[in-house]
């Protein structure tokens, strides 16, 4: 640790101050632990300059009293942090034709800034998805469609050392859904044309194999949509590091709250794969 130096606030030449259009870090709320006002207050007070957004994950907001949700949102806004809904809109559309419109209005009343639309979970035709995007924008909030990248696991090259010319038995083909990346990109482009502010890419299949990342898939998405309009869900620390090493500190990432310090360190300095958080692993054990 003697060689490690925590960066100062003056060393952020590559990243603008909040509100940022790129280099955005959106944080998953700690919904699976003791989610209370003090927890978030501690995070915002200690690392608020590096937290751009807070997302209520897993529909956790649906289980909370509205007064508490508003308190959390007000706290986030006090620290210039926007607040996004999680994957919950798909449970609303079954309430009838006006269900989604009522949902948008309720989110606006509570103070949400962004409504996320999980395309896979919604399971609606493309024109309906675009109508949802426009309804969110008409309601005065930001729309963030969420797409999931799927590919066949046998397409991931095997890691590890091997002798030159050695025979490597091919991996068996799996029968999971393989997403047509070009189709995904075209649907995302139409969402942006309809007014969507950001496209969330859940590359969990990619992120789980960060050492053998399907760089071609990620490069094609960023090349077509642009780095400012794309946010990647990094499910683990290795994936976050890969994205930042490949695309620099200005890549937009959605991460777990427990990875916040480490990701910001990687954004600011090239620390390598084996660095440790300066605050220690116990800092975010709530």
CSV table of N, CA and C in Angstrom, one decimal, residues 138-266:
chain,number,residue,atom,x,y,z
A,138,UNK,N,-42.8,12.7,-22.0
A,138,UNK,CA,-43.9,13.6,-21.8
A,138,UNK,C,-44.1,13.9,-20.4
A,139,UNK,N,-43.9,12.9,-19.5
A,139,UNK,CA,-44.1,13.1,-18.1
A,139,UNK,C,-42.9,13.9,-17.4
A,140,UNK,N,-42.0,14.3,-18.2
A,140,UNK,CA,-40.9,15.2,-17.7
A,140,UNK,C,-39.7,14.4,-17.1
A,141,UNK,N,-39.6,13.1,-17.4
A,141,UNK,CA,-38.5,12.3,-16.8
A,141,UNK,C,-37.7,11.7,-17.9
A,142,UNK,N,-36.6,11.1,-17.5
A,142,UNK,CA,-35.7,10.5,-18.5
A,142,UNK,C,-36.1,9.1,-18.7
A,143,UNK,N,-35.9,8.6,-19.9
A,143,UNK,CA,-36.2,7.2,-20.2
A,143,UNK,C,-34.9,6.4,-20.5
A,144,UNK,N,-34.8,5.2,-19.9
A,144,UNK,CA,-33.6,4.4,-20.0
A,144,UNK,C,-34.0,3.0,-20.3
A,145,UNK,N,-34.2,2.6,-21.6
A,145,UNK,CA,-34.5,1.2,-22.0
A,145,UNK,C,-33.3,0.3,-21.6
A,146,UNK,N,-33.6,-0.9,-21.2
A,146,UNK,CA,-32.6,-1.8,-20.6
A,146,UNK,C,-32.6,-3.1,-21.5
A,147,UNK,N,-31.5,-3.3,-22.2
A,147,UNK,CA,-31.4,-4.5,-23.1
A,147,UNK,C,-30.4,-5.5,-22.5
A,148,UNK,N,-30.6,-6.7,-22.8
A,148,UNK,CA,-29.8,-7.8,-22.3
A,148,UNK,C,-29.0,-8.4,-23.5
A,149,UNK,N,-27.7,-8.5,-23.4
A,149,UNK,CA,-26.9,-9.2,-24.4
A,149,UNK,C,-26.8,-10.7,-24.0
A,150,UNK,N,-27.2,-11.5,-24.9
A,150,UNK,CA,-27.1,-13.0,-24.8
A,150,UNK,C,-26.3,-13.5,-25.9
A,151,UNK,N,-25.5,-14.5,-25.6
A,151,UNK,CA,-24.8,-15.2,-26.6
A,151,UNK,C,-24.4,-16.6,-26.1
A,152,UNK,N,-24.1,-17.5,-27.1
A,152,UNK,CA,-23.8,-18.9,-26.7
A,152,UNK,C,-22.5,-19.0,-25.9
A,153,UNK,N,-22.6,-19.6,-24.8
A,153,UNK,CA,-21.4,-19.7,-23.9
A,153,UNK,C,-20.2,-20.5,-24.6
A,154,UNK,N,-20.5,-21.3,-25.6
A,154,UNK,CA,-19.5,-22.0,-26.3
A,154,UNK,C,-18.7,-21.0,-27.2
A,155,UNK,N,-19.2,-19.8,-27.4
A,155,UNK,CA,-18.5,-18.8,-28.2
A,155,UNK,C,-17.4,-18.1,-27.4
A,156,UNK,N,-17.4,-18.3,-26.1
A,156,UNK,CA,-16.4,-17.7,-25.3
A,156,UNK,C,-15.1,-18.5,-25.4
A,157,UNK,N,-14.0,-17.9,-25.8
A,157,UNK,CA,-12.7,-18.7,-25.9
A,157,UNK,C,-12.3,-19.2,-24.5
A,158,UNK,N,-11.7,-20.4,-24.5
A,158,UNK,CA,-11.3,-20.9,-23.2
A,158,UNK,C,-10.0,-20.2,-22.8
A,159,UNK,N,-9.8,-19.9,-21.5
A,159,UNK,CA,-8.6,-19.3,-21.1
A,159,UNK,C,-7.6,-20.4,-20.7
A,160,UNK,N,-6.5,-19.9,-20.1
A,160,UNK,CA,-5.4,-20.8,-19.6
A,160,UNK,C,-4.3,-21.0,-20.7
A,161,UNK,N,-3.2,-21.4,-20.2
A,161,UNK,CA,-2.0,-21.7,-21.1
A,161,UNK,C,-2.2,-23.0,-21.8
A,162,UNK,N,-1.6,-23.1,-23.0
A,162,UNK,CA,-1.7,-24.4,-23.7
A,162,UNK,C,-0.4,-24.4,-24.6
A,163,UNK,N,0.0,-25.6,-24.8
A,163,UNK,CA,1.2,-25.8,-25.7
A,163,UNK,C,0.8,-25.6,-27.1
A,164,UNK,N,1.8,-25.1,-27.9
A,164,UNK,CA,1.5,-24.8,-29.3
A,164,UNK,C,1.1,-26.1,-30.0
A,165,UNK,N,0.0,-26.0,-30.7
A,165,UNK,CA,-0.5,-27.1,-31.5
A,165,UNK,C,-1.3,-28.1,-30.7
A,166,UNK,N,-1.5,-27.9,-29.4
A,166,UNK,CA,-2.2,-28.8,-28.6
A,166,UNK,C,-3.7,-28.8,-29.0
A,167,UNK,N,-4.3,-30.0,-28.9
A,167,UNK,CA,-5.7,-30.1,-29.3
A,167,UNK,C,-6.5,-29.7,-28.1
A,168,UNK,N,-7.5,-28.8,-28.3
A,168,UNK,CA,-8.4,-28.4,-27.3
A,168,UNK,C,-9.8,-28.8,-27.7
A,169,UNK,N,-10.4,-29.7,-27.0
A,169,UNK,CA,-11.7,-30.2,-27.4
A,169,UNK,C,-12.7,-29.0,-27.4
A,170,UNK,N,-13.6,-28.9,-28.4
A,170,UNK,CA,-14.5,-27.8,-28.5
A,170,UNK,C,-15.6,-27.9,-27.4
A,171,UNK,N,-16.0,-26.8,-26.9
A,171,UNK,CA,-17.0,-26.7,-25.9
A,171,UNK,C,-18.4,-27.1,-26.5
A,172,UNK,N,-19.2,-27.9,-25.8
A,172,UNK,CA,-20.5,-28.2,-26.3
A,172,UNK,C,-21.4,-27.0,-26.5
A,173,UNK,N,-22.1,-27.0,-27.6
A,173,UNK,CA,-23.0,-25.9,-27.8
A,173,UNK,C,-24.2,-25.9,-26.8
A,174,UNK,N,-24.5,-24.8,-26.3
A,174,UNK,CA,-25.7,-24.7,-25.4
A,174,UNK,C,-26.9,-24.2,-26.2
A,175,UNK,N,-28.0,-24.3,-25.6
A,175,UNK,CA,-29.2,-24.0,-26.3
A,175,UNK,C,-30.0,-22.8,-25.8
A,176,UNK,N,-29.2,-21.9,-25.1
A,176,UNK,CA,-29.8,-20.7,-24.6
A,176,UNK,C,-30.1,-19.7,-25.7
A,177,UNK,N,-30.9,-18.8,-25.4
A,177,UNK,CA,-31.3,-17.7,-26.4
A,177,UNK,C,-30.0,-17.0,-26.8
A,178,UNK,N,-29.7,-16.8,-28.1
A,178,UNK,CA,-28.6,-16.0,-28.5
A,178,UNK,C,-29.2,-14.8,-29.1
A,179,UNK,N,-28.9,-13.6,-28.5
A,179,UNK,CA,-29.4,-12.4,-29.0
A,179,UNK,C,-28.7,-11.9,-30.2
A,180,UNK,N,-29.5,-11.5,-31.2
A,180,UNK,CA,-28.9,-10.9,-32.4
A,180,UNK,C,-28.5,-9.5,-32.0
A,181,UNK,N,-27.2,-9.3,-32.0
A,181,UNK,CA,-26.7,-8.0,-31.5
A,181,UNK,C,-27.1,-6.8,-32.4
A,182,UNK,N,-27.1,-7.1,-33.7
A,182,UNK,CA,-27.4,-6.1,-34.7
A,182,UNK,C,-28.9,-5.7,-34.5
A,183,UNK,N,-29.8,-6.6,-34.2
A,183,UNK,CA,-31.2,-6.3,-33.9
A,183,UNK,C,-31.3,-5.5,-32.6
A,184,UNK,N,-30.6,-5.9,-31.6
A,184,UNK,CA,-30.6,-5.2,-30.3
A,184,UNK,C,-30.2,-3.8,-30.6
A,185,UNK,N,-29.1,-3.5,-31.3
A,185,UNK,CA,-28.6,-2.2,-31.6
A,185,UNK,C,-29.7,-1.4,-32.3
A,186,UNK,N,-30.3,-2.0,-33.3
A,186,UNK,CA,-31.3,-1.2,-34.1
A,186,UNK,C,-32.5,-0.9,-33.2
A,187,UNK,N,-32.9,-1.7,-32.4
A,187,UNK,CA,-34.0,-1.4,-31.4
A,187,UNK,C,-33.6,-0.3,-30.5
A,188,UNK,N,-32.4,-0.4,-30.0
A,188,UNK,CA,-31.9,0.7,-29.1
A,188,UNK,C,-31.8,2.0,-29.9
A,189,UNK,N,-31.4,2.0,-31.1
A,189,UNK,CA,-31.3,3.2,-31.9
A,189,UNK,C,-32.7,3.9,-32.1
A,190,UNK,N,-33.7,3.0,-32.3
A,190,UNK,CA,-35.1,3.5,-32.4
A,190,UNK,C,-35.6,4.1,-31.1
A,191,UNK,N,-35.1,3.6,-30.0
A,191,UNK,CA,-35.5,4.1,-28.7
A,191,UNK,C,-34.9,5.5,-28.5
A,192,UNK,N,-33.6,5.6,-28.9
A,192,UNK,CA,-32.9,6.9,-28.8
A,192,UNK,C,-33.6,8.0,-29.7
A,193,UNK,N,-34.0,7.5,-30.9
A,193,UNK,CA,-34.7,8.4,-31.8
A,193,UNK,C,-36.1,8.9,-31.2
A,194,UNK,N,-36.7,8.0,-30.4
A,194,UNK,CA,-38.0,8.3,-29.8
A,194,UNK,C,-37.8,9.2,-28.6
A,195,UNK,N,-36.5,9.5,-28.2
A,195,UNK,CA,-36.3,10.4,-27.0
A,195,UNK,C,-35.6,9.8,-25.8
A,196,UNK,N,-35.3,8.5,-25.9
A,196,UNK,CA,-34.6,7.9,-24.7
A,196,UNK,C,-33.3,8.6,-24.5
A,197,UNK,N,-32.9,8.7,-23.2
A,197,UNK,CA,-31.7,9.5,-22.8
A,197,UNK,C,-30.5,8.6,-22.7
A,198,UNK,N,-30.7,7.3,-22.4
A,198,UNK,CA,-29.5,6.4,-22.2
A,198,UNK,C,-30.0,5.0,-22.4
A,199,UNK,N,-29.1,4.2,-22.9
A,199,UNK,CA,-29.4,2.7,-23.1
A,199,UNK,C,-28.6,1.9,-22.1
A,200,UNK,N,-29.3,1.2,-21.3
A,200,UNK,CA,-28.6,0.3,-20.3
A,200,UNK,C,-28.4,-1.1,-21.0
A,201,UNK,N,-27.2,-1.5,-21.0
A,201,UNK,CA,-26.8,-2.8,-21.5
A,201,UNK,C,-26.5,-3.8,-20.4
A,202,UNK,N,-27.3,-4.8,-20.2
A,202,UNK,CA,-27.0,-5.8,-19.2
A,202,UNK,C,-26.1,-6.9,-20.0
A,203,UNK,N,-24.8,-6.8,-19.8
A,203,UNK,CA,-23.9,-7.8,-20.4
A,203,UNK,C,-23.5,-8.8,-19.4
A,204,UNK,N,-24.4,-9.3,-18.6
A,204,UNK,CA,-24.0,-10.2,-17.6
A,204,UNK,C,-23.3,-11.5,-18.1
A,205,UNK,N,-23.7,-12.0,-19.2
A,205,UNK,CA,-23.1,-13.1,-19.8
A,205,UNK,C,-21.6,-12.8,-20.2
A,206,UNK,N,-21.4,-11.5,-20.6
A,206,UNK,CA,-20.1,-11.1,-21.0
A,206,UNK,C,-19.3,-10.8,-19.7
A,207,UNK,N,-19.9,-10.2,-18.7
A,207,UNK,CA,-19.2,-9.8,-17.6
A,207,UNK,C,-18.7,-10.9,-16.7
A,208,UNK,N,-19.4,-12.0,-16.7
A,208,UNK,CA,-19.0,-13.2,-15.9
A,208,UNK,C,-17.7,-13.8,-16.5
A,209,UNK,N,-17.4,-13.4,-17.7
A,209,UNK,CA,-16.2,-14.0,-18.3
A,209,UNK,C,-15.2,-12.9,-18.7
A,210,UNK,N,-15.0,-12.0,-17.8
A,210,UNK,CA,-14.2,-10.8,-18.1
A,210,UNK,C,-12.8,-11.1,-18.7
A,211,UNK,N,-12.2,-12.2,-18.2
A,211,UNK,CA,-10.9,-12.5,-18.8
A,211,UNK,C,-11.0,-12.9,-20.2
A,212,UNK,N,-12.1,-13.3,-20.7
A,212,UNK,CA,-12.3,-13.7,-22.1
A,212,UNK,C,-13.4,-12.9,-22.7
A,213,UNK,N,-13.4,-11.6,-22.5
A,213,UNK,CA,-14.6,-10.7,-22.8
A,213,UNK,C,-14.8,-10.7,-24.3
A,214,UNK,N,-16.1,-10.8,-24.7
A,214,UNK,CA,-16.4,-10.7,-26.1
A,214,UNK,C,-16.3,-9.2,-26.5
A,215,UNK,N,-15.1,-8.8,-26.8
A,215,UNK,CA,-14.8,-7.4,-27.0
A,215,UNK,C,-15.5,-6.9,-28.3
A,216,UNK,N,-15.7,-7.9,-29.3
A,216,UNK,CA,-16.3,-7.4,-30.5
A,216,UNK,C,-17.8,-7.0,-30.3
A,217,UNK,N,-18.5,-7.7,-29.4
A,217,UNK,CA,-19.9,-7.4,-29.1
A,217,UNK,C,-20.0,-6.0,-28.5
A,218,UNK,N,-19.1,-5.7,-27.5
A,218,UNK,CA,-19.1,-4.4,-26.8
A,218,UNK,C,-18.7,-3.3,-27.7
A,219,UNK,N,-17.7,-3.6,-28.6
A,219,UNK,CA,-17.2,-2.5,-29.5
A,219,UNK,C,-18.3,-2.2,-30.5
A,220,UNK,N,-19.0,-3.2,-31.0
A,220,UNK,CA,-20.1,-2.9,-31.9
A,220,UNK,C,-21.2,-2.0,-31.3
A,221,UNK,N,-21.6,-2.3,-30.1
A,221,UNK,CA,-22.6,-1.5,-29.4
A,221,UNK,C,-22.2,-0.1,-29.2
A,222,UNK,N,-20.9,0.1,-28.7
A,222,UNK,CA,-20.4,1.4,-28.5
A,222,UNK,C,-20.2,2.2,-29.8
A,223,UNK,N,-19.8,1.5,-30.8
A,223,UNK,CA,-19.5,2.1,-32.1
A,223,UNK,C,-20.8,2.6,-32.7
A,224,UNK,N,-21.9,1.9,-32.5
A,224,UNK,CA,-23.2,2.3,-33.1
A,224,UNK,C,-24.0,3.3,-32.2
A,225,UNK,N,-24.0,3.1,-30.9
A,225,UNK,CA,-24.8,3.9,-30.1
A,225,UNK,C,-24.0,5.1,-29.5
A,226,UNK,N,-22.7,5.0,-29.4
A,226,UNK,CA,-21.9,6.1,-28.8
A,226,UNK,C,-21.7,5.8,-27.3
A,227,UNK,N,-20.5,6.2,-26.8
A,227,UNK,CA,-20.2,5.9,-25.4
A,227,UNK,C,-21.0,6.8,-24.4
A,228,UNK,N,-21.5,8.0,-24.9
A,228,UNK,CA,-22.3,8.8,-24.0
A,228,UNK,C,-23.7,8.3,-23.8
A,229,UNK,N,-24.2,7.5,-24.8
A,229,UNK,CA,-25.6,7.1,-24.7
A,229,UNK,C,-25.7,5.6,-24.2
A,230,UNK,N,-24.6,5.1,-23.8
A,230,UNK,CA,-24.6,3.7,-23.4
A,230,UNK,C,-24.1,3.5,-22.0
A,231,UNK,N,-24.8,2.7,-21.2
A,231,UNK,CA,-24.4,2.4,-19.8
A,231,UNK,C,-24.3,0.9,-19.7
A,232,UNK,N,-23.2,0.3,-19.2
A,232,UNK,CA,-23.0,-1.1,-19.0
A,232,UNK,C,-23.2,-1.5,-17.6
A,233,UNK,N,-23.9,-2.6,-17.4
A,233,UNK,CA,-24.0,-3.2,-16.0
A,233,UNK,C,-22.8,-4.1,-15.8
A,234,UNK,N,-22.0,-3.7,-14.9
A,234,UNK,CA,-20.8,-4.5,-14.5
A,234,UNK,C,-21.1,-5.3,-13.3
A,235,UNK,N,-21.3,-6.6,-13.4
A,235,UNK,CA,-21.7,-7.4,-12.3
A,235,UNK,C,-20.6,-7.8,-11.3
A,236,UNK,N,-19.4,-7.5,-11.7
A,236,UNK,CA,-18.3,-7.8,-10.8
A,236,UNK,C,-17.1,-6.9,-11.1
A,237,UNK,N,-16.2,-6.9,-10.2
A,237,UNK,CA,-15.1,-6.0,-10.2
A,237,UNK,C,-14.2,-6.1,-11.5
A,238,UNK,N,-14.0,-7.4,-11.9
A,238,UNK,CA,-13.2,-7.6,-13.1
A,238,UNK,C,-13.8,-7.0,-14.3
A,239,UNK,N,-15.1,-7.1,-14.4
A,239,UNK,CA,-15.8,-6.5,-15.5
A,239,UNK,C,-15.7,-5.0,-15.5
A,240,UNK,N,-15.8,-4.3,-14.4
A,240,UNK,CA,-15.6,-2.9,-14.3
A,240,UNK,C,-14.3,-2.5,-14.7
A,241,UNK,N,-13.3,-3.2,-14.3
A,241,UNK,CA,-11.9,-2.9,-14.7
A,241,UNK,C,-11.7,-3.0,-16.2
A,242,UNK,N,-12.3,-4.1,-16.7
A,242,UNK,CA,-12.1,-4.3,-18.2
A,242,UNK,C,-12.7,-3.2,-19.0
A,243,UNK,N,-13.9,-2.7,-18.6
A,243,UNK,CA,-14.5,-1.6,-19.3
A,243,UNK,C,-13.7,-0.4,-19.3
A,244,UNK,N,-13.2,0.0,-18.1
A,244,UNK,CA,-12.4,1.2,-17.9
A,244,UNK,C,-11.1,1.1,-18.6
A,245,UNK,N,-10.5,0.0,-18.6
A,245,UNK,CA,-9.2,-0.2,-19.3
A,245,UNK,C,-9.4,-0.1,-20.8
A,246,UNK,N,-10.5,-0.6,-21.3
A,246,UNK,CA,-10.8,-0.6,-22.8
A,246,UNK,C,-11.2,0.7,-23.3
A,247,UNK,N,-12.1,1.4,-22.5
A,247,UNK,CA,-12.8,2.6,-23.0
A,247,UNK,C,-12.5,3.8,-22.2
A,248,UNK,N,-11.6,3.7,-21.2
A,248,UNK,CA,-11.2,4.9,-20.4
A,248,UNK,C,-12.2,5.3,-19.3
A,249,UNK,N,-11.9,6.3,-18.5
A,249,UNK,CA,-12.7,6.6,-17.4
A,249,UNK,C,-14.1,7.2,-17.8
A,250,UNK,N,-14.3,7.5,-19.0
A,250,UNK,CA,-15.5,8.1,-19.4
A,250,UNK,C,-16.6,7.1,-19.8
A,251,UNK,N,-16.4,5.8,-19.6
A,251,UNK,CA,-17.4,4.8,-19.9
A,251,UNK,C,-18.4,4.9,-18.7
A,252,UNK,N,-19.7,4.7,-19.1
A,252,UNK,CA,-20.8,4.8,-18.1
A,252,UNK,C,-21.0,3.4,-17.5
A,253,UNK,N,-21.1,3.3,-16.2
A,253,UNK,CA,-21.2,2.0,-15.6
A,253,UNK,C,-22.3,2.0,-14.5
A,254,UNK,N,-23.0,0.8,-14.4
A,254,UNK,CA,-23.9,0.6,-13.4
A,254,UNK,C,-23.3,-0.5,-12.5
A,255,UNK,N,-23.1,-0.2,-11.2
A,255,UNK,CA,-22.3,-1.1,-10.3
A,255,UNK,C,-23.0,-1.3,-9.0
A,256,UNK,N,-22.6,-2.3,-8.3
A,256,UNK,CA,-23.1,-2.5,-6.9
A,256,UNK,C,-22.5,-1.4,-6.0
A,257,UNK,N,-23.2,-1.0,-5.0
A,257,UNK,CA,-22.7,0.0,-4.1
A,257,UNK,C,-21.4,-0.4,-3.4
A,258,UNK,N,-21.2,-1.7,-3.2
A,258,UNK,CA,-20.0,-2.1,-2.5
A,258,UNK,C,-18.7,-2.0,-3.4
A,259,UNK,N,-18.9,-1.7,-4.7
A,259,UNK,CA,-17.8,-1.6,-5.6
A,259,UNK,C,-17.4,-0.1,-5.9
A,260,UNK,N,-18.1,0.8,-5.2
A,260,UNK,CA,-18.0,2.2,-5.6
A,260,UNK,C,-16.6,2.7,-5.4
A,261,UNK,N,-16.0,2.5,-4.3
A,261,UNK,CA,-14.6,3.0,-4.0
A,261,UNK,C,-13.6,2.4,-5.0
A,262,UNK,N,-13.7,1.1,-5.2
A,262,UNK,CA,-12.7,0.5,-6.1
A,262,UNK,C,-12.8,1.0,-7.6
A,263,UNK,N,-14.1,1.1,-8.0
A,263,UNK,CA,-14.3,1.6,-9.4
A,263,UNK,C,-13.8,3.0,-9.6
A,264,UNK,N,-14.0,3.8,-8.6
A,264,UNK,CA,-13.5,5.2,-8.7
A,264,UNK,C,-12.0,5.3,-8.7
A,265,UNK,N,-11.4,4.4,-7.9
A,265,UNK,CA,-9.9,4.3,-8.0
A,265,UNK,C,-9.4,3.9,-9.3
A,266,UNK,N,-10.1,2.9,-10.0
A,266,UNK,CA,-9.7,2.5,-11.3
A,266,UNK,C,-9.9,3.6,-12.3
